[in-house]
Amino acid sequence: MKKLNVTIKLELSVPDDWELVQTSEGGQVVQLPNHQFLDIAIEPLFASNPEETWSSSEDDDILNDFLDMVESEDVAYEFVTH
């Protein structure tokens, strides 16, 4: 088995009332104003042709098999104000 490292960095413009909150496990999530929380994590997309439409798997076993391959995940959130 070989390793595949994937680094994902997103920059989003979000409403001013979104806040960062700490979880009991020491991670961060985004608190939305409608009493919901947002965590951005990887979700694999699949296609039968790389030029066609990509979609998530309808088969939970495929998704679980993929997620079982993830050894670690690190997501950092930071608000940047100008």
CSV table of N, CA, C and O in Angstrom, one decimal:
chain,number,residue,atom,x,y,z
A,1,MET,N,0.9,-1.2,0.0
A,1,MET,CA,0.0,0.0,0.0
A,1,MET,C,0.9,1.2,0.0
A,1,MET,O,1.9,1.3,0.7
A,2,LYS,N,0.6,2.2,-0.8
A,2,LYS,CA,1.3,3.5,-0.8
A,2,LYS,C,0.5,4.6,-0.2
A,2,LYS,O,-0.7,4.5,-0.1
A,3,LYS,N,1.2,5.7,0.1
A,3,LYS,CA,0.5,6.9,0.7
A,3,LYS,C,0.2,7.9,-0.3
A,3,LYS,O,0.9,8.1,-1.3
A,4,LEU,N,-1.0,8.5,-0.2
A,4,LEU,CA,-1.4,9.6,-1.0
A,4,LEU,C,-1.7,10.8,0.0
A,4,LEU,O,-2.6,10.7,0.8
A,5,ASN,N,-1.0,11.9,-0.1
A,5,ASN,CA,-1.2,13.0,0.7
A,5,ASN,C,-2.1,14.0,-0.1
A,5,ASN,O,-1.7,14.3,-1.2
A,6,VAL,N,-3.1,14.5,0.5
A,6,VAL,CA,-4.0,15.5,-0.2
A,6,VAL,C,-4.2,16.7,0.8
A,6,VAL,O,-4.5,16.5,1.9
A,7,THR,N,-3.8,17.8,0.3
A,7,THR,CA,-4.0,19.1,1.0
A,7,THR,C,-5.1,19.9,0.4
A,7,THR,O,-5.0,20.2,-0.8
A,8,ILE,N,-6.1,20.3,1.2
A,8,ILE,CA,-7.2,21.0,0.7
A,8,ILE,C,-7.2,22.4,1.4
A,8,ILE,O,-7.2,22.4,2.7
A,9,LYS,N,-7.2,23.4,0.7
A,9,LYS,CA,-7.3,24.8,1.2
A,9,LYS,C,-8.5,25.5,0.5
A,9,LYS,O,-8.5,25.6,-0.7
A,10,LEU,N,-9.4,26.0,1.3
A,10,LEU,CA,-10.6,26.7,0.7
A,10,LEU,C,-10.6,28.1,1.3
A,10,LEU,O,-10.3,28.3,2.4
A,11,GLU,N,-10.9,29.0,0.4
A,11,GLU,CA,-11.1,30.4,0.9
A,11,GLU,C,-12.6,30.8,0.5
A,11,GLU,O,-12.9,30.7,-0.6
A,12,LEU,N,-13.4,31.1,1.5
A,12,LEU,CA,-14.8,31.4,1.3
A,12,LEU,C,-15.1,32.8,1.9
A,12,LEU,O,-14.6,33.2,2.9
A,13,SER,N,-16.0,33.5,1.2
A,13,SER,CA,-16.6,34.7,1.8
A,13,SER,C,-17.9,34.3,2.5
A,13,SER,O,-18.8,33.7,1.8
A,14,VAL,N,-17.9,34.5,3.8
A,14,VAL,CA,-19.0,34.0,4.6
A,14,VAL,C,-19.7,35.2,5.3
A,14,VAL,O,-19.1,36.2,5.5
A,15,PRO,N,-20.9,35.0,5.8
A,15,PRO,CA,-21.6,36.1,6.5
A,15,PRO,C,-20.9,36.4,7.8
A,15,PRO,O,-20.2,35.6,8.4
A,16,ASP,N,-21.0,37.7,8.2
A,16,ASP,CA,-20.3,38.1,9.4
A,16,ASP,C,-20.8,37.4,10.7
A,16,ASP,O,-20.1,37.4,11.7
A,17,ASP,N,-22.0,36.8,10.7
A,17,ASP,CA,-22.5,36.2,11.9
A,17,ASP,C,-22.1,34.7,12.1
A,17,ASP,O,-22.5,34.1,13.0
A,18,TRP,N,-21.3,34.2,11.2
A,18,TRP,CA,-20.7,32.9,11.4
A,18,TRP,C,-19.6,33.0,12.4
A,18,TRP,O,-18.8,34.0,12.4
A,19,GLU,N,-19.5,32.0,13.3
A,19,GLU,CA,-18.5,32.0,14.3
A,19,GLU,C,-17.8,30.7,14.4
A,19,GLU,O,-18.3,29.6,14.0
A,20,LEU,N,-16.5,30.7,14.9
A,20,LEU,CA,-15.8,29.5,15.1
A,20,LEU,C,-16.0,29.0,16.6
A,20,LEU,O,-16.0,29.8,17.5
A,21,VAL,N,-16.3,27.7,16.8
A,21,VAL,CA,-16.4,27.2,18.1
A,21,VAL,C,-15.5,25.9,18.2
A,21,VAL,O,-15.3,25.2,17.3
A,22,GLN,N,-15.1,25.7,19.5
A,22,GLN,CA,-14.2,24.6,19.8
A,22,GLN,C,-15.1,23.4,20.2
A,22,GLN,O,-16.1,23.5,20.9
A,23,THR,N,-14.7,22.2,19.7
A,23,THR,CA,-15.5,21.0,20.0
A,23,THR,C,-14.8,20.4,21.3
A,23,THR,O,-13.7,20.8,21.7
A,24,SER,N,-15.5,19.4,21.9
A,24,SER,CA,-15.0,18.8,23.1
A,24,SER,C,-13.7,18.0,22.8
A,24,SER,O,-12.9,17.8,23.7
A,25,GLU,N,-13.5,17.7,21.6
A,25,GLU,CA,-12.3,16.9,21.2
A,25,GLU,C,-11.1,17.9,20.8
A,25,GLU,O,-10.1,17.4,20.3
A,26,GLY,N,-11.3,19.2,20.9
A,26,GLY,CA,-10.3,20.1,20.6
A,26,GLY,C,-10.2,20.6,19.1
A,26,GLY,O,-9.4,21.4,18.8
A,27,GLY,N,-11.2,20.2,18.3
A,27,GLY,CA,-11.2,20.6,16.9
A,27,GLY,C,-12.1,21.9,16.8
A,27,GLY,O,-12.6,22.4,17.9
A,28,GLN,N,-12.2,22.4,15.6
A,28,GLN,CA,-13.1,23.6,15.4
A,28,GLN,C,-14.1,23.2,14.4
A,28,GLN,O,-13.9,22.4,13.5
A,29,VAL,N,-15.3,23.9,14.6
A,29,VAL,CA,-16.3,23.9,13.6
A,29,VAL,C,-16.9,25.3,13.5
A,29,VAL,O,-16.6,26.1,14.3
A,30,VAL,N,-17.7,25.5,12.5
A,30,VAL,CA,-18.3,26.8,12.3
A,30,VAL,C,-19.7,26.8,12.8
A,30,VAL,O,-20.5,25.9,12.4
A,31,GLN,N,-20.1,27.8,13.6
A,31,GLN,CA,-21.4,27.9,14.1
A,31,GLN,C,-22.2,28.8,13.2
A,31,GLN,O,-21.8,30.0,13.0
A,32,LEU,N,-23.3,28.4,12.7
A,32,LEU,CA,-24.1,29.1,11.8
A,32,LEU,C,-25.2,29.8,12.6
A,32,LEU,O,-25.6,29.3,13.7
A,33,PRO,N,-25.8,30.9,12.1
A,33,PRO,CA,-26.8,31.6,12.9
A,33,PRO,C,-28.1,30.8,13.1
A,33,PRO,O,-28.9,31.1,14.0
A,34,ASN,N,-28.4,29.8,12.4
A,34,ASN,CA,-29.7,29.0,12.5
A,34,ASN,C,-29.5,27.8,13.4
A,34,ASN,O,-30.2,26.8,13.2
A,35,HIS,N,-28.6,27.9,14.4
A,35,HIS,CA,-28.4,26.8,15.4
A,35,HIS,C,-27.9,25.6,14.7
A,35,HIS,O,-28.2,24.5,15.2
A,36,GLN,N,-27.2,25.7,13.6
A,36,GLN,CA,-26.5,24.6,13.0
A,36,GLN,C,-25.0,24.8,13.0
A,36,GLN,O,-24.5,25.9,13.2
A,37,PHE,N,-24.3,23.7,12.8
A,37,PHE,CA,-22.9,23.7,12.8
A,37,PHE,C,-22.4,23.1,11.5
A,37,PHE,O,-23.0,22.2,10.9
A,38,LEU,N,-21.3,23.7,11.0
A,38,LEU,CA,-20.7,23.3,9.7
A,38,LEU,C,-19.3,22.7,10.0
A,38,LEU,O,-18.5,23.4,10.6
A,39,ASP,N,-19.0,21.5,9.5
A,39,ASP,CA,-17.7,21.0,9.5
A,39,ASP,C,-17.4,20.6,8.0
A,39,ASP,O,-18.2,20.0,7.4
A,40,ILE,N,-16.3,21.1,7.5
A,40,ILE,CA,-16.0,20.8,6.1
A,40,ILE,C,-14.9,19.6,6.1
A,40,ILE,O,-13.9,19.7,6.7
A,41,ALA,N,-15.3,18.6,5.5
A,41,ALA,CA,-14.5,17.4,5.4
A,41,ALA,C,-14.5,16.8,4.0
A,41,ALA,O,-15.3,17.2,3.2
A,42,ILE,N,-13.6,15.9,3.8
A,42,ILE,CA,-13.5,15.3,2.4
A,42,ILE,C,-14.7,14.4,2.1
A,42,ILE,O,-15.1,13.7,3.0
A,43,GLU,N,-15.2,14.5,0.9
A,43,GLU,CA,-16.2,13.6,0.4
A,43,GLU,C,-15.7,13.2,-1.0
A,43,GLU,O,-15.7,14.1,-1.8
A,44,PRO,N,-15.4,12.0,-1.2
A,44,PRO,CA,-14.9,11.6,-2.5
A,44,PRO,C,-16.0,11.7,-3.6
A,44,PRO,O,-17.2,11.3,-3.3
A,45,LEU,N,-15.7,12.1,-4.8
A,45,LEU,CA,-16.6,12.1,-5.9
A,45,LEU,C,-16.1,11.1,-6.9
A,45,LEU,O,-14.9,10.9,-7.1
A,46,PHE,N,-17.1,10.5,-7.7
A,46,PHE,CA,-16.7,9.5,-8.6
A,46,PHE,C,-17.4,9.8,-10.0
A,46,PHE,O,-18.4,10.5,-10.0
A,47,ALA,N,-16.8,9.3,-11.0
A,47,ALA,CA,-17.3,9.4,-12.4
A,47,ALA,C,-16.8,8.3,-13.2
A,47,ALA,O,-15.7,7.7,-13.0
A,48,SER,N,-17.6,7.9,-14.2
A,48,SER,CA,-17.1,6.8,-15.1
A,48,SER,C,-16.3,7.4,-16.2
A,48,SER,O,-15.6,6.6,-17.0
A,49,ASN,N,-16.3,8.7,-16.4
A,49,ASN,CA,-15.5,9.4,-17.4
A,49,ASN,C,-15.0,10.7,-16.8
A,49,ASN,O,-15.9,11.5,-16.3
A,50,PRO,N,-13.7,11.1,-16.8
A,50,PRO,CA,-13.3,12.3,-16.2
A,50,PRO,C,-13.9,13.6,-16.8
A,50,PRO,O,-13.8,14.6,-16.2
A,51,GLU,N,-14.5,13.5,-18.0
A,51,GLU,CA,-15.0,14.6,-18.6
A,51,GLU,C,-16.6,14.7,-18.4
A,51,GLU,O,-17.2,15.6,-18.8
A,52,GLU,N,-17.1,13.8,-17.7
A,52,GLU,CA,-18.5,13.7,-17.4
A,52,GLU,C,-18.9,14.3,-16.0
A,52,GLU,O,-18.0,14.8,-15.3
A,53,THR,N,-20.1,14.2,-15.6
A,53,THR,CA,-20.5,14.7,-14.3
A,53,THR,C,-20.0,13.8,-13.2
A,53,THR,O,-20.1,12.6,-13.2
A,54,TRP,N,-19.5,14.5,-12.1
A,54,TRP,CA,-19.0,13.8,-11.0
A,54,TRP,C,-20.0,13.8,-9.9
A,54,TRP,O,-20.8,14.8,-9.7
A,55,SER,N,-20.1,12.7,-9.1
A,55,SER,CA,-21.1,12.7,-8.0
A,55,SER,C,-20.6,11.9,-6.9
A,55,SER,O,-19.7,11.1,-7.0
A,56,SER,N,-21.2,12.0,-5.7
A,56,SER,CA,-20.9,11.2,-4.6
A,56,SER,C,-21.4,9.8,-4.8
A,56,SER,O,-22.3,9.6,-5.6
A,57,SER,N,-20.9,8.8,-4.1
A,57,SER,CA,-21.3,7.5,-4.2
A,57,SER,C,-22.7,7.3,-3.5
A,57,SER,O,-22.9,7.7,-2.4
A,58,GLU,N,-23.5,6.5,-4.2
A,58,GLU,CA,-24.8,6.2,-3.5
A,58,GLU,C,-24.6,4.9,-2.6
A,58,GLU,O,-25.5,4.6,-1.8
A,59,ASP,N,-23.5,4.3,-2.7
A,59,ASP,CA,-23.2,3.1,-2.0
A,59,ASP,C,-22.4,3.4,-0.7
A,59,ASP,O,-21.2,3.8,-0.8
A,60,ASP,N,-23.0,3.3,0.4
A,60,ASP,CA,-22.3,3.6,1.7
A,60,ASP,C,-21.1,2.8,1.9
A,60,ASP,O,-20.1,3.2,2.5
A,61,ASP,N,-21.1,1.5,1.4
A,61,ASP,CA,-19.9,0.7,1.6
A,61,ASP,C,-18.7,1.3,0.8
A,61,ASP,O,-17.5,1.2,1.4
A,62,ILE,N,-18.9,1.8,-0.3
A,62,ILE,CA,-17.8,2.5,-1.1
A,62,ILE,C,-17.2,3.7,-0.3
A,62,ILE,O,-16.0,3.8,-0.1
A,63,LEU,N,-18.1,4.5,0.2
A,63,LEU,CA,-17.7,5.7,1.0
A,63,LEU,C,-17.0,5.2,2.2
A,63,LEU,O,-15.9,5.8,2.6
A,64,ASN,N,-17.5,4.3,2.9
A,64,ASN,CA,-16.9,3.8,4.2
A,64,ASN,C,-15.5,3.2,3.9
A,64,ASN,O,-14.6,3.4,4.7
A,65,ASP,N,-15.4,2.4,2.8
A,65,ASP,CA,-14.1,1.9,2.4
A,65,ASP,C,-13.1,3.0,2.2
A,65,ASP,O,-11.9,2.9,2.6
A,66,PHE,N,-13.5,4.0,1.5
A,66,PHE,CA,-12.6,5.1,1.2
A,66,PHE,C,-12.2,5.8,2.5
A,66,PHE,O,-11.0,6.1,2.8
A,67,LEU,N,-13.2,6.1,3.4
A,67,LEU,CA,-12.9,6.8,4.6
A,67,LEU,C,-12.0,6.0,5.6
A,67,LEU,O,-11.3,6.5,6.3
A,68,ASP,N,-12.1,4.7,5.5
A,68,ASP,CA,-11.3,3.8,6.3
A,68,ASP,C,-9.8,3.9,5.9
A,68,ASP,O,-8.9,3.7,6.7
A,69,MET,N,-9.5,4.4,4.7
A,69,MET,CA,-8.2,4.6,4.2
A,69,MET,C,-7.5,5.8,4.8
A,69,MET,O,-6.3,6.0,4.8
A,70,VAL,N,-8.4,6.8,5.3
A,70,VAL,CA,-7.9,8.0,5.8
A,70,VAL,C,-7.2,7.8,7.2
A,70,VAL,O,-7.9,7.4,8.1
A,71,GLU,N,-5.9,8.1,7.3
A,71,GLU,CA,-5.3,7.8,8.5
A,71,GLU,C,-5.3,9.0,9.4
A,71,GLU,O,-5.3,8.9,10.7
A,72,SER,N,-5.4,10.2,8.9
A,72,SER,CA,-5.5,11.4,9.7
A,72,SER,C,-6.2,12.5,8.8
A,72,SER,O,-6.1,12.5,7.6
A,73,GLU,N,-6.8,13.5,9.5
A,73,GLU,CA,-7.4,14.6,8.9
A,73,GLU,C,-7.2,15.8,9.7
A,73,GLU,O,-7.4,15.8,10.9
A,74,ASP,N,-6.8,16.9,9.1
A,74,ASP,CA,-6.5,18.1,9.9
A,74,ASP,C,-7.2,19.3,9.1
A,74,ASP,O,-6.8,19.5,8.0
A,75,VAL,N,-8.2,19.9,9.7
A,75,VAL,CA,-8.9,21.0,9.2
A,75,VAL,C,-8.7,22.2,10.1
A,75,VAL,O,-8.9,22.1,11.3
A,76,ALA,N,-8.2,23.3,9.6
A,76,ALA,CA,-8.0,24.5,10.4
A,76,ALA,C,-8.9,25.6,9.9
A,76,ALA,O,-9.0,25.8,8.6
A,77,TYR,N,-9.5,26.3,10.7
A,77,TYR,CA,-10.4,27.4,10.4
A,77,TYR,C,-9.8,28.7,10.9
A,77,TYR,O,-9.3,28.7,12.0
A,78,GLU,N,-9.9,29.8,10.1
A,78,GLU,CA,-9.4,31.1,10.6
A,78,GLU,C,-10.2,32.1,9.8
A,78,GLU,O,-10.3,32.0,8.6
A,79,PHE,N,-10.7,33.1,10.5
A,79,PHE,CA,-11.3,34.2,9.9
A,79,PHE,C,-10.3,35.3,9.6
A,79,PHE,O,-9.4,35.6,10.5
A,80,VAL,N,-10.3,35.9,8.5
A,80,VAL,CA,-9.3,36.9,8.1
A,80,VAL,C,-10.1,38.2,7.9
A,80,VAL,O,-11.1,38.2,7.1
A,81,THR,N,-9.8,39.2,8.6
A,81,THR,CA,-10.4,40.5,8.5
A,81,THR,C,-9.4,41.5,8.0
A,81,THR,O,-8.2,41.5,8.3
A,82,HIS,N,-9.9,42.4,7.1
A,82,HIS,CA,-9.0,43.3,6.5
A,82,HIS,C,-9.2,44.7,7.1
A,82,HIS,O,-10.1,45.1,7.6
